């Protein structure tokens, strides 16, 4: 940490930490208005079907039922639920309710009534006649299949992403650099492997939820647990076919998102009920609904071909990703890009690379955004393949990475041609190697007659906002007595950005953290912000806060100059007062405290001490990290136990090392869950097996061993006080590092997650 900083970099406790741990924090379900009705969604039991008839007559007569809506009662304007900047790359392929049902769990009808019991009763009385259709369940069968998931004529793609609903393609593309065939021809060692990552659920504690009501002006007010207030407003306007000016979106406290709430999973249902009936409406997803009808990580199959020379220098990389977007295209065209753009650039030595992909529709639950957003899947594949290539050479995989990894100052052709201006990846690898005790433990150690331990390592990178696209905004104003309001459009979903952004503002303005009151987010009040996703908040919104504070300081100096009857260029501001240095001629010193200035502008003033600034970045500086795992494998059963996971992170200069550490630990645990425990599987008729936490195994504290986190700081010149992002990169190393450790322990290479005892046992005994 820069010792010159007074607030930034300090390990400050989250602003509302006490309220959260004592249960005082207010979340969406804690808020309600008089006369609210409770909404639920009747869902399809079939993976692919048409609604032939639906009889709601008996159900509608149940006392307390407010309305039952079917496909006949909703607008017929297609839209996307993906929270992305307009025009969205994700295709417009949804209706609020549709006759064609595309996965087991798709919405058939919306039922709203006075309480949950009444609604449940009514739902049991609705009679639906389905025409059951043959589904496409396997992503390998989807492209150019005779069965179309989206045969409708009004399907449309706003962006050129290679989408074609007549081919079941949500996106398709290819890019490259250099002569790939020539580069492979010059290689003495070439491997080609295929890796498979399943869908994963974000499993946040607070499920999807929202309530809606009409205010006194007849505008639709939406209170939702969302990462994307401004995108939610646009999405609802498209879905309901009403002007955006008629909608207001407010974000209260969020009980976790991890990307799931970058999709408008639930908001549209109470919104249409309120718009139709005028009544306030609320929907709270059960955990069952969150498991079978939400927005999990995209299932991906990644084929990696690598080539190197006898010295271990990578010469060629070829990556192809097949991504399963499920029934709808939310985030399909964008997640897939990260599987190559955030894995290939980890290595600077290849003379040529190719990255190609297909994103296909299937009759499975629609996928969406999840922390890591495609990079997680691609890095598992590439980092596993790199270790396999190192084994082919008989080389230490860490040595192989040291020879080939990207370093500060390198141009990254596979990362949009950006330069790694801040990169401590080499130091991260060295630090992690020391933390895990690599030299003394690699590759394996026998610890008992039936137990062996191995170590594995992996590297990762991410980004800091979407370059040339995302926009962040901040408003700051001074109040009487000299405290400040910081108004943001970004959503704190448990990351602590309300605290870190307040730290940035306090550092800029030279005040105490308690002098900054943070408000966010409300689309009627907050400045426009794309939202809290793509690892954008600290880097992008933080820079917007810096720009806003600098502009406010200029205003403060000019106002003080009028009061002190001097020029603004002769004044200094130290956060407590504005003053003019003593004049040698008369020894006088003019000053006004910020408290007096703030109170004085309350009267006879024409210069509002309030500023709004926006920020967008033409680049997306990657954070980097290295992670290493030590595992213990039971030779008799194949059971894998994680003993320790060590991580070193380069997120630029941490704005708050305490919160950065918590972010890292949380992401690592999610990555460990992906590697060892979490699975989403389907029955032969397309129903999700893991529909509760009894079946979907999220790791507990007892399952993750010892997690150790350190930081190797760099300084990013385009970020606030040298900061880059940290939110997503931290989830990317556990799965390849653990897979590499298992291989080093018992010689079994697991290429499909999760890594289970059954898979390891079969591998050890040649039963694959």
XYZ file of C-alpha atoms in Angstrom:
768
model
C 0.000 0.000 0.000
C 1.152 3.526 -0.777
C 1.851 5.039 2.631
C 0.810 8.459 1.325
C -2.807 7.297 1.122
C -4.902 8.010 4.212
C -8.035 6.004 3.394
C -7.440 4.007 0.209
C -5.705 0.691 0.848
C -6.691 0.543 4.506
C -8.315 -2.623 5.822
C -11.536 -0.845 6.697
C -14.598 -2.794 7.784
C -17.596 -2.671 5.436
C -19.854 0.293 6.099
C -22.917 -1.849 6.928
C -21.101 -4.903 8.309
C -22.702 -4.620 11.747
C -26.208 -4.377 10.292
C -25.656 -7.464 8.162
C -24.309 -9.703 10.932
C -27.025 -8.562 13.373
C -29.862 -9.013 10.889
C -30.776 -5.336 10.663
C -29.981 -4.921 6.964
C -33.110 -4.563 4.817
C -33.502 -6.727 1.721
C -36.210 -6.983 -0.929
C -38.453 -9.401 0.954
C -38.384 -7.112 4.003
C -40.145 -4.404 1.993
C -43.815 -4.391 1.164
C -46.728 -2.063 0.486
C -50.388 -2.325 1.468
C -52.572 -4.578 -0.658
C -49.732 -6.573 -2.186
C -50.563 -9.787 -4.040
C -48.280 -12.790 -4.173
C -47.243 -14.160 -7.554
C -46.056 -17.575 -8.715
C -45.241 -19.130 -12.060
C -46.822 -22.339 -13.330
C -44.033 -24.215 -15.080
C -43.805 -26.719 -17.896
C -43.203 -30.377 -16.982
C -41.810 -30.995 -20.475
C -38.528 -30.034 -22.116
C -40.277 -29.159 -25.384
C -44.023 -28.699 -25.831
C -46.786 -26.522 -27.235
C -49.700 -25.329 -25.132
C -52.793 -26.500 -27.001
C -55.382 -25.494 -24.411
C -55.316 -23.987 -20.951
C -58.345 -23.874 -18.657
C -58.071 -21.433 -15.765
C -61.800 -21.128 -15.087
C -62.002 -23.085 -11.848
C -58.712 -21.707 -10.519
C -59.774 -18.110 -11.181
C -62.830 -18.552 -8.934
C -60.772 -19.382 -5.849
C -61.363 -16.623 -3.255
C -58.323 -14.382 -3.035
C -57.066 -14.943 -6.591
C -56.372 -11.609 -8.267
C -55.457 -12.758 -11.767
C -54.194 -15.639 -13.875
C -52.213 -14.652 -16.968
C -51.394 -16.903 -19.919
C -49.714 -16.357 -23.272
C -52.954 -14.776 -24.498
C -52.716 -11.969 -21.924
C -49.184 -10.639 -22.428
C -47.491 -8.455 -25.062
C -46.077 -10.251 -28.073
C -42.825 -8.256 -28.266
C -39.759 -10.478 -28.077
C -36.924 -9.399 -25.782
C -33.878 -10.696 -23.955
C -33.525 -11.006 -20.192
C -29.749 -10.470 -20.450
C -28.535 -7.381 -18.607
C -26.257 -5.954 -21.270
C -25.637 -2.580 -22.865
C -27.956 -1.794 -25.777
C -27.966 -3.096 -28.462
C -27.620 -6.371 -26.627
C -25.527 -9.078 -28.303
C -27.972 -11.625 -26.876
C -30.841 -12.333 -29.278
C -34.417 -11.223 -28.718
C -35.930 -14.684 -28.323
C -38.326 -14.470 -25.355
C -41.911 -13.570 -24.594
C -43.143 -13.094 -21.034
C -45.309 -16.173 -21.625
C -45.191 -18.251 -24.774
C -47.215 -21.104 -26.253
C -43.996 -22.903 -27.150
C -42.244 -24.189 -24.028
C -38.536 -24.784 -24.444
C -37.348 -26.452 -21.233
C -38.742 -28.289 -18.228
C -39.454 -25.316 -15.984
C -40.386 -22.780 -18.661
C -43.195 -20.380 -17.739
C -46.743 -21.451 -18.686
C -48.856 -19.043 -16.613
C -48.597 -16.435 -13.863
C -50.941 -16.741 -10.882
C -51.363 -13.889 -8.386
C -53.388 -13.901 -5.185
C -53.588 -12.645 -1.643
C -51.151 -15.206 -0.211
C -49.000 -18.156 -1.138
C -51.481 -20.810 -0.003
C -54.257 -19.415 -2.207
C -51.927 -19.235 -5.195
C -50.686 -22.803 -4.672
C -54.307 -24.011 -4.504
C -55.206 -22.233 -7.728
C -52.154 -23.553 -9.561
C -53.219 -27.124 -8.831
C -56.579 -26.442 -10.493
C -55.254 -25.100 -13.796
C -55.677 -27.628 -16.570
C -53.191 -27.532 -19.448
C -53.287 -29.662 -22.574
C -49.795 -29.998 -24.047
C -48.568 -31.197 -27.405
C -45.317 -32.838 -26.362
C -42.523 -32.315 -28.894
C -39.188 -34.039 -29.315
C -36.459 -32.041 -27.541
C -32.816 -31.349 -28.362
C -31.041 -32.160 -25.103
C -27.431 -32.820 -26.115
C -25.439 -29.797 -27.264
C -23.514 -32.010 -29.690
C -26.741 -32.696 -31.583
C -28.052 -29.138 -31.664
C -26.217 -27.386 -34.500
C -28.143 -27.824 -37.782
C -30.557 -30.282 -36.162
C -33.959 -30.890 -37.740
C -35.586 -29.963 -34.422
C -35.511 -26.182 -33.931
C -35.618 -24.638 -30.475
C -36.614 -21.269 -31.964
C -38.523 -21.694 -35.238
C -40.481 -18.447 -34.767
C -40.314 -15.785 -37.464
C -40.028 -12.848 -35.049
C -36.772 -14.105 -33.473
C -34.065 -11.510 -34.054
C -30.433 -10.777 -33.300
C -29.523 -7.103 -32.938
C -25.777 -7.640 -33.312
C -23.690 -9.551 -35.828
C -22.608 -12.443 -33.600
C -23.059 -15.291 -36.067
C -26.517 -16.174 -34.734
C -29.012 -18.161 -36.825
C -32.115 -19.579 -35.190
C -32.675 -21.843 -38.228
C -29.428 -23.626 -37.324
C -29.971 -23.554 -33.517
C -27.049 -21.127 -33.343
C -27.062 -18.383 -30.734
C -23.580 -17.296 -31.831
C -20.666 -18.516 -33.916
C -17.276 -17.083 -34.762
C -13.606 -17.564 -35.512
C -10.542 -15.371 -35.123
C -6.817 -15.783 -35.098
C -3.343 -14.387 -35.474
C -0.391 -15.652 -37.499
C -0.006 -18.737 -39.669
C -1.322 -21.545 -37.468
C -0.455 -24.433 -39.790
C 3.113 -23.234 -40.156
C 3.433 -22.732 -36.414
C 2.265 -26.292 -35.680
C 4.555 -27.627 -38.384
C 7.487 -26.147 -36.480
C 6.527 -27.890 -33.236
C 8.207 -31.061 -32.006
C 5.514 -31.774 -29.433
C 1.780 -31.417 -30.146
C -1.179 -32.495 -28.032
C -4.938 -32.182 -28.588
C -7.385 -32.693 -25.728
C -11.081 -32.100 -25.004
C -12.374 -30.770 -21.668
C -15.926 -30.539 -20.394
C -17.334 -28.201 -17.761
C -20.926 -28.599 -16.589
C -23.445 -25.923 -15.767
C -23.011 -24.551 -12.223
C -25.500 -22.715 -10.031
C -24.530 -19.442 -8.358
C -26.371 -20.619 -5.224
C -26.532 -17.153 -3.643
C -28.307 -17.079 -0.282
C -30.983 -14.631 -1.446
C -32.940 -16.197 -4.292
C -34.450 -14.197 -7.178
C -37.100 -11.747 -6.021
C -38.843 -8.481 -6.796
C -41.927 -6.478 -5.972
C -43.707 -3.898 -8.058
C -46.315 -1.198 -7.554
C -47.741 1.855 -9.261
C -46.816 5.139 -7.628
C -49.114 8.165 -7.339
C -48.134 9.203 -10.884
C -49.073 5.836 -12.375
C -45.469 4.814 -12.972
C -44.338 1.234 -12.480
C -41.952 1.071 -9.521
C -39.786 -2.056 -9.400
C -37.869 -2.970 -6.250
C -35.602 -5.849 -7.125
C -32.556 -7.780 -6.046
C -30.639 -6.931 -9.201
C -27.118 -6.119 -10.328
C -28.392 -4.081 -13.280
C -31.017 -1.438 -12.360
C -30.746 0.544 -15.612
C -30.722 -2.529 -17.841
C -33.712 -3.877 -15.897
C -35.659 -0.734 -16.765
C -34.943 -1.189 -20.473
C -35.696 -4.917 -20.428
C -39.049 -4.414 -18.717
C -39.961 -1.624 -21.124
C -39.318 -3.969 -24.055
C -41.137 -6.891 -22.440
C -44.196 -4.911 -21.350
C -44.130 -2.744 -24.489
C -44.338 0.497 -22.497
C -42.120 3.619 -22.477
C -39.016 3.504 -20.282
C -40.181 6.785 -18.740
C -43.027 4.871 -17.082
C -40.639 2.622 -15.131
C -38.490 3.218 -12.069
C -36.122 0.536 -10.704
C -34.787 0.604 -7.144
C -32.135 -1.723 -5.747
C -32.175 -2.432 -1.988
C -29.552 -4.593 -0.298
C -28.694 -7.704 -2.311
C -28.065 -11.062 -0.699
C -25.547 -12.178 -3.308
C -25.638 -12.303 -7.081
C -22.432 -13.761 -8.577
C -23.774 -12.902 -12.048
C -27.148 -14.643 -11.685
C -28.828 -11.279 -11.146
C -27.345 -9.850 -14.318
C -30.330 -11.587 -15.892
C -33.879 -10.383 -15.244
C -34.983 -13.804 -14.054
C -37.964 -12.819 -11.884
C -38.771 -9.120 -12.302
C -40.966 -9.396 -15.382
C -43.612 -11.546 -13.644
C -44.771 -9.188 -10.858
C -44.314 -6.281 -13.291
C -46.905 -7.625 -15.731
C -49.280 -8.427 -12.842
C -49.064 -4.866 -11.533
C -49.344 -3.345 -15.002
C -52.447 -5.446 -15.735
C -54.211 -5.120 -12.373
C -52.873 -1.963 -10.793
C -52.145 -3.983 -7.647
C -48.758 -4.239 -5.946
C -47.237 -7.661 -6.638
C -44.322 -9.679 -5.314
C -42.524 -12.837 -6.393
C -40.033 -14.788 -4.308
C -38.350 -17.720 -6.022
C -38.055 -20.875 -3.983
C -34.722 -22.672 -3.949
C -36.333 -25.306 -6.165
C -37.212 -22.675 -8.788
C -33.750 -21.165 -8.496
C -32.281 -24.568 -9.286
C -34.494 -25.500 -12.242
C -35.447 -22.181 -13.883
C -32.709 -19.619 -13.394
C -29.442 -18.633 -15.131
C -26.570 -21.016 -14.324
C -23.098 -21.092 -15.849
C -22.905 -22.217 -19.484
C -21.980 -25.830 -20.028
C -18.956 -25.825 -22.341
C -16.813 -28.336 -24.147
C -13.410 -26.916 -25.033
C -11.001 -28.570 -27.464
C -7.408 -27.412 -27.020
C -4.520 -28.116 -29.364
C -1.065 -26.965 -28.262
C 2.374 -27.212 -29.795
C 5.849 -26.420 -28.482
C 9.514 -27.027 -29.296
C 11.960 -29.251 -27.420
C 12.807 -26.403 -25.053
C 9.190 -26.027 -23.949
C 8.468 -22.808 -25.827
C 4.851 -22.671 -26.966
C 4.544 -22.079 -30.696
C 0.868 -22.595 -31.512
C -2.503 -22.615 -29.736
C -5.851 -23.670 -31.182
C -8.987 -23.451 -29.008
C -12.526 -24.395 -30.048
C -15.453 -23.943 -27.649
C -18.893 -25.492 -27.935
C -21.208 -23.671 -25.528
C -24.704 -24.688 -24.476
C -26.907 -21.620 -24.010
C -29.981 -23.737 -23.292
C -33.471 -22.631 -24.250
C -32.709 -18.917 -24.527
C -29.706 -16.891 -25.552
C -29.027 -14.766 -22.466
C -25.290 -14.039 -22.397
C -24.628 -16.820 -24.910
C -22.741 -14.718 -27.482
C -20.612 -12.966 -24.844
C -19.646 -15.653 -22.327
C -18.129 -17.829 -25.036
C -15.651 -15.135 -26.067
C -13.993 -15.151 -22.669
C -13.234 -18.856 -22.923
C -10.539 -17.911 -25.437
C -9.845 -14.238 -24.807
C -9.000 -14.827 -21.139
C -7.049 -18.084 -21.508
C -4.898 -17.828 -24.649
C -3.346 -14.438 -23.689
C -1.847 -15.951 -20.533
C 0.962 -17.063 -22.839
C 2.984 -14.607 -24.916
C 5.262 -16.975 -26.834
C 2.948 -18.549 -29.474
C 3.645 -17.438 -33.019
C 0.030 -18.122 -33.981
C -3.319 -18.890 -32.416
C -6.871 -19.613 -33.487
C -10.016 -19.274 -31.395
C -13.329 -20.507 -32.762
C -16.675 -21.258 -31.178
C -20.312 -22.238 -31.578
C -23.061 -21.415 -29.080
C -26.075 -23.654 -29.515
C -29.674 -23.665 -28.386
C -30.946 -26.796 -26.605
C -34.091 -27.652 -24.643
C -32.361 -27.220 -21.327
C -32.563 -24.499 -18.700
C -31.309 -21.212 -20.102
C -27.769 -20.349 -19.041
C -26.564 -16.892 -18.035
C -23.819 -14.963 -16.298
C -21.769 -16.480 -13.498
C -18.605 -15.100 -11.935
C -15.780 -15.740 -14.393
C -18.245 -15.558 -17.307
C -16.721 -18.089 -19.688
C -13.119 -17.477 -18.665
C -13.560 -20.088 -15.935
C -14.389 -22.810 -18.452
C -11.664 -21.799 -20.914
C -8.969 -21.513 -18.261
C -9.807 -24.975 -16.894
C -9.216 -26.369 -20.378
C -6.124 -24.399 -21.360
C -4.388 -24.672 -17.991
C -5.064 -28.411 -17.915
C -3.718 -28.792 -21.460
C -0.591 -26.775 -20.668
C 0.166 -29.128 -17.784
C -0.462 -32.114 -20.061
C 1.980 -30.702 -22.617
C 4.577 -30.126 -19.885
C 4.154 -33.763 -18.810
C 4.709 -34.815 -22.421
C 8.080 -33.068 -22.273
C 8.866 -34.371 -18.789
C 9.116 -30.747 -17.630
C 7.998 -29.215 -14.341
C 4.689 -27.464 -15.253
C 5.695 -24.388 -13.275
C 8.940 -24.153 -15.252
C 6.920 -24.483 -18.463
C 4.728 -21.566 -17.404
C 7.699 -19.460 -16.382
C 9.104 -19.862 -19.897
C 5.876 -18.855 -21.621
C 3.730 -16.652 -19.391
C 2.763 -13.105 -20.298
C 4.841 -10.422 -18.612
C 4.502 -6.693 -18.067
C 4.902 -4.787 -21.303
C 3.860 -7.689 -23.555
C 1.314 -7.113 -26.301
C -1.528 -9.648 -26.147
C -2.882 -10.360 -29.659
C -5.589 -12.689 -28.313
C -6.708 -10.004 -25.847
C -7.854 -7.440 -28.401
C -4.253 -6.363 -28.990
C -3.955 -4.725 -25.567
C -0.638 -4.318 -23.764
C -0.109 -5.705 -20.275
C 0.871 -2.370 -18.728
C 0.416 -3.721 -15.200
C 1.250 -7.387 -14.757
C 2.702 -9.171 -11.752
C 1.830 -12.676 -12.940
C 5.450 -13.807 -12.706
C 5.590 -12.662 -9.098
C 2.223 -14.323 -8.377
C 3.543 -17.655 -9.639
C 6.730 -17.349 -7.627
C 4.757 -16.392 -4.504
C 2.305 -19.272 -4.824
C 5.082 -21.727 -5.529
C 6.608 -20.719 -2.211
C 3.257 -20.680 -0.352
C 2.394 -24.246 -1.358
C 5.961 -25.524 -0.836
C 6.205 -26.653 -4.461
C 9.865 -27.618 -4.533
C 9.455 -29.978 -1.578
C 6.116 -31.489 -2.616
C 6.100 -31.743 -6.427
C 4.919 -33.990 -7.889
C 3.715 -36.315 -5.106
C 4.403 -37.688 -1.646
C 3.220 -40.963 -0.103
C 1.766 -40.089 3.293
C 0.475 -43.552 4.262
C -0.122 -46.956 2.782
C -3.279 -45.820 1.037
C -2.901 -42.046 0.845
C -0.820 -39.959 -1.526
C -0.580 -36.195 -1.857
C 0.058 -34.150 -4.979
C 0.309 -30.475 -5.875
C -0.920 -28.602 -8.928
C -0.749 -25.011 -10.132
C -2.676 -22.826 -12.573
C -2.703 -19.218 -13.745
C -5.609 -16.951 -14.620
C -6.557 -13.529 -15.917
C -9.804 -11.638 -16.338
C -10.647 -8.052 -17.302
C -11.673 -4.762 -15.739
C -15.014 -3.746 -17.325
C -15.913 -4.165 -21.003
C -13.626 -1.865 -22.948
C -15.266 0.716 -25.160
C -18.736 -0.321 -23.972
C -19.395 -0.030 -20.246
C -20.204 3.338 -18.688
C -19.947 4.219 -15.009
C -21.391 7.275 -13.339
C -21.090 9.036 -10.008
C -22.683 12.100 -8.466
C -21.303 13.836 -5.402
C -22.616 16.853 -3.564
C -21.654 18.721 -0.451
C -24.183 19.227 2.313
C -24.439 21.596 5.258
C -21.685 21.088 7.820
C -19.494 19.741 5.026
C -20.431 16.085 4.645
C -20.925 14.547 1.207
C -23.488 12.414 -0.604
C -22.012 9.956 -3.082
C -24.726 8.702 -5.441
C -23.880 5.757 -7.664
C -25.654 3.538 -10.176
C -23.504 0.497 -9.441
C -25.009 -2.233 -7.279
C -23.319 -3.436 -4.108
C -24.303 -7.120 -4.077
C -22.131 -8.081 -1.130
C -18.841 -7.060 -2.707
C -18.474 -4.023 -0.457
C -18.311 -1.489 -3.290
C -20.278 1.032 -1.217
C -17.299 0.971 1.150
C -14.467 0.961 -1.401
C -16.041 3.729 -3.495
C -16.525 5.785 -0.325
C -12.832 5.212 0.418
C -11.937 6.530 -3.044
C -14.110 9.610 -2.493
C -12.709 10.232 0.982
C -9.136 9.951 -0.316
C -9.837 12.412 -3.119
C -11.626 14.922 -0.885
C -9.266 14.603 2.077
C -12.078 13.824 4.510
C -12.971 10.995 6.857
C -14.813 7.939 5.590
C -17.746 8.816 7.870
C -18.145 12.079 5.953
C -19.225 10.137 2.833
C -22.825 8.922 2.674
C -23.324 6.454 -0.176
C -26.615 5.991 -1.993
C -27.341 3.513 -4.762
C -29.059 2.582 -6.875
C -32.279 4.137 -8.185
C -32.841 4.774 -11.882
C -34.697 8.020 -11.109
C -31.900 9.409 -8.939
C -28.594 7.690 -9.665
C -26.418 8.643 -12.626
C -26.358 6.063 -15.393
C -24.157 3.069 -14.713
C -24.070 -0.121 -16.780
C -24.242 -2.135 -13.584
C -22.150 -4.367 -11.380
C -20.810 -6.976 -13.749
C -17.782 -7.662 -15.949
C -15.514 -6.821 -12.999
C -16.225 -3.153 -13.597
C -17.119 -1.500 -10.308
C -13.780 -0.794 -8.619
C -11.989 0.046 -11.858
C -14.650 1.879 -13.851
C -16.987 3.340 -11.230
C -13.980 4.036 -9.020
C -12.473 6.182 -11.779
C -15.814 7.953 -12.251
C -15.740 8.764 -8.521
C -12.202 10.173 -8.842
C -13.250 12.376 -11.774
C -16.350 13.538 -9.892
C -14.414 14.435 -6.762
C -11.780 16.336 -8.723
C -14.494 18.350 -10.453
C -16.193 19.072 -7.127
C -12.911 20.258 -5.629
C -12.617 22.767 -8.468
C -16.093 24.043 -7.665
C -15.229 24.284 -3.977
C -12.107 26.317 -4.769
C -13.997 28.725 -7.023
C -16.754 29.232 -4.453
C -14.226 29.771 -1.678
C -12.384 32.273 -3.897
C -15.505 34.422 -4.017
C -15.928 34.301 -0.261
C -12.235 35.020 0.370
C -12.077 37.645 -2.390
C -9.068 36.100 -4.073
C -8.242 33.990 -7.106
C -9.026 30.266 -7.111
C -5.526 29.529 -8.400
C -4.113 31.026 -5.199
C -6.028 28.654 -2.919
C -5.346 25.191 -1.507
C -7.867 22.640 -0.223
C -6.781 20.084 2.388
C -10.174 18.495 3.000
C -10.856 20.484 6.157
C -10.448 24.023 4.884
C -9.715 26.150 1.859
C -6.894 28.562 2.462
C -4.480 31.009 0.915
C -0.861 30.688 1.979
C 0.497 33.580 4.022
C 1.595 36.501 1.917
C 5.187 37.565 2.561
C 4.191 41.213 2.299
C 1.707 41.378 5.149
C 1.801 37.929 6.731
C -1.986 37.554 6.458
C -3.615 34.203 5.866
C -7.105 33.784 4.479
C -9.116 30.595 5.003
C -12.612 29.163 5.285
C -13.453 25.769 6.737
C -15.346 23.321 4.594
C -18.080 23.321 7.257
C -18.509 27.097 7.049
C -18.403 27.056 3.262
C -21.026 24.291 3.059
C -23.344 26.126 5.426
C -22.832 29.471 3.696
C -23.857 28.122 0.275
C -27.267 27.297 1.741
C -28.144 30.992 1.393
C -27.831 33.473 -1.481
C -25.999 31.021 -3.690
C -26.253 30.368 -7.437
C -23.478 27.759 -7.742
C -24.647 24.271 -6.782
C -21.771 22.351 -5.232
C -22.777 19.136 -6.952
C -21.087 17.294 -9.792
C -21.891 14.275 -11.964
C -19.233 12.598 -14.052
C -19.204 9.499 -16.259
C -16.346 7.281 -17.278
C -15.722 4.691 -19.972
C -12.431 3.001 -20.727
C -10.983 2.091 -24.142
C -9.037 -0.744 -22.489
C -9.775 -3.447 -19.942
C -6.632 -4.021 -17.859
C -6.512 -7.666 -16.779
C -5.969 -8.696 -13.186
C -3.806 -11.798 -12.919
C -3.403 -14.534 -10.356
C -1.810 -17.876 -9.662
C -3.351 -20.619 -7.560
C -1.893 -23.854 -6.246
C -3.627 -26.843 -4.695
C -2.411 -29.644 -2.474
C -4.704 -32.671 -2.523
C -4.740 -36.022 -0.809
C -6.063 -38.995 -2.787
C -7.161 -42.292 -1.291
C -5.662 -45.010 -3.476
C -8.330 -47.499 -2.429
C -11.423 -45.353 -3.137
C -10.302 -42.475 -5.364
C -11.617 -39.961 -2.813
C -9.977 -36.525 -3.191
C -9.496 -34.237 -0.204
C -8.270 -30.685 -0.640
C -5.594 -30.034 1.984
C -4.627 -26.489 1.043
C -5.247 -23.918 -1.623
C -2.838 -20.998 -1.975
C -3.467 -17.956 -4.148
C -1.541 -14.816 -5.048
C -3.477 -12.079 -6.808
C -2.456 -9.058 -8.875
C -5.447 -6.714 -8.770
C -3.307 -3.623 -9.180
C -3.318 -1.683 -5.917
C -6.038 -3.082 -3.605
C -8.435 -0.327 -2.549
C -9.280 -2.258 0.623
C -7.111 -5.300 1.276
C -9.569 -6.723 3.787
C -12.447 -6.738 1.299
C -10.136 -7.881 -1.504
C -9.102 -10.849 0.614
C -12.723 -11.769 1.352
C -13.542 -11.482 -2.363
C -10.654 -13.794 -3.162
C -11.532 -16.365 -0.522
C -15.162 -16.437 -1.636
C -14.261 -16.872 -5.286
C -11.765 -19.613 -4.493
C -14.366 -21.544 -2.517
C -16.815 -21.299 -5.431
C -14.087 -22.543 -7.755
C -13.326 -25.415 -5.384
C -17.012 -26.323 -5.434
C -16.968 -26.346 -9.238
C -13.884 -28.548 -9.226
C -14.923 -31.173 -6.688
C -18.603 -31.101 -5.793
C -21.081 -29.159 -7.917
C -22.846 -30.867 -10.783
C -25.936 -30.276 -12.904
C -27.290 -33.345 -14.651
C -30.485 -34.100 -16.519
C -32.874 -37.003 -16.806
C -33.528 -38.555 -20.205
C -36.599 -36.333 -20.571
C -34.744 -33.129 -19.768
C -35.436 -32.512 -16.074
C -32.732 -31.281 -13.713
C -31.794 -33.844 -11.082
C -30.102 -31.391 -8.707
C -33.205 -29.365 -7.781
C -32.299 -28.670 -4.145
C -29.260 -28.292 -1.927
C -29.740 -31.928 -0.909
C -28.690 -32.933 -4.438
C -26.630 -29.921 -5.523
C -23.524 -30.139 -3.356
C -22.214 -26.713 -2.371
C -19.020 -27.037 -0.293
C -19.081 -26.134 3.370
C -16.191 -24.717 5.348
C -15.193 -28.279 6.206
C -14.736 -29.186 2.521
C -12.240 -26.565 1.361
C -9.153 -27.225 3.446
C -6.893 -24.312 4.306
C -7.283 -21.310 1.995
C -4.379 -18.848 1.977
C -4.452 -15.555 0.059
C -1.687 -13.040 -0.627
C -1.373 -10.064 -2.968
C 1.334 -9.122 -5.441
C 0.469 -5.544 -6.280
C 1.099 -3.827 -9.561
C 0.048 -0.282 -10.439
C -2.539 0.201 -13.162
C -2.143 3.784 -14.457
C -5.718 3.964 -15.789
C -7.370 2.753 -12.585
C -8.304 4.633 -9.405
C -5.147 4.837 -7.285
C -3.657 2.045 -9.397
C -6.512 -0.442 -8.911
C -7.774 -3.125 -11.276
C -10.635 -5.562 -10.756
C -10.702 -8.584 -8.467
C -14.283 -9.914 -8.433
C -14.055 -12.617 -11.112
C -10.438 -13.636 -11.666
C -10.371 -15.331 -8.265
C -12.730 -18.155 -9.287
C -10.664 -19.322 -12.263
C -7.686 -21.244 -10.858
C -9.111 -23.886 -8.472
C -10.521 -26.308 -11.066
C -7.345 -26.615 -13.206
C -5.020 -26.464 -10.204
C -6.924 -29.248 -8.426
C -7.134 -31.347 -11.602
C -3.382 -30.902 -12.066
C -2.765 -31.888 -8.439
C -4.842 -35.053 -8.808
C -2.833 -35.979 -11.909
C 0.445 -35.393 -10.129
C -0.767 -37.483 -7.192
C -2.064 -40.571 -8.990
C -1.455 -40.079 -12.723
C -5.162 -39.761 -13.566
C -6.162 -36.842 -15.795
C -9.755 -35.733 -15.177
C -11.062 -33.709 -18.105
C -14.702 -33.440 -17.075
C -15.783 -31.600 -13.936
C -16.530 -32.240 -11.148
C -13.612 -34.436 -10.092
C -15.333 -37.273 -8.240
C -14.009 -40.323 -6.428
C -15.707 -42.534 -9.009
C -13.860 -40.881 -11.911
C -10.510 -41.054 -10.116
C -11.060 -44.690 -9.091
C -11.930 -45.684 -12.650
C -8.880 -43.858 -13.938
C -6.557 -45.551 -11.466
C -7.952 -48.953 -12.363
C -8.189 -48.505 -16.136
C -11.991 -48.676 -16.141
C -12.650 -45.653 -18.382
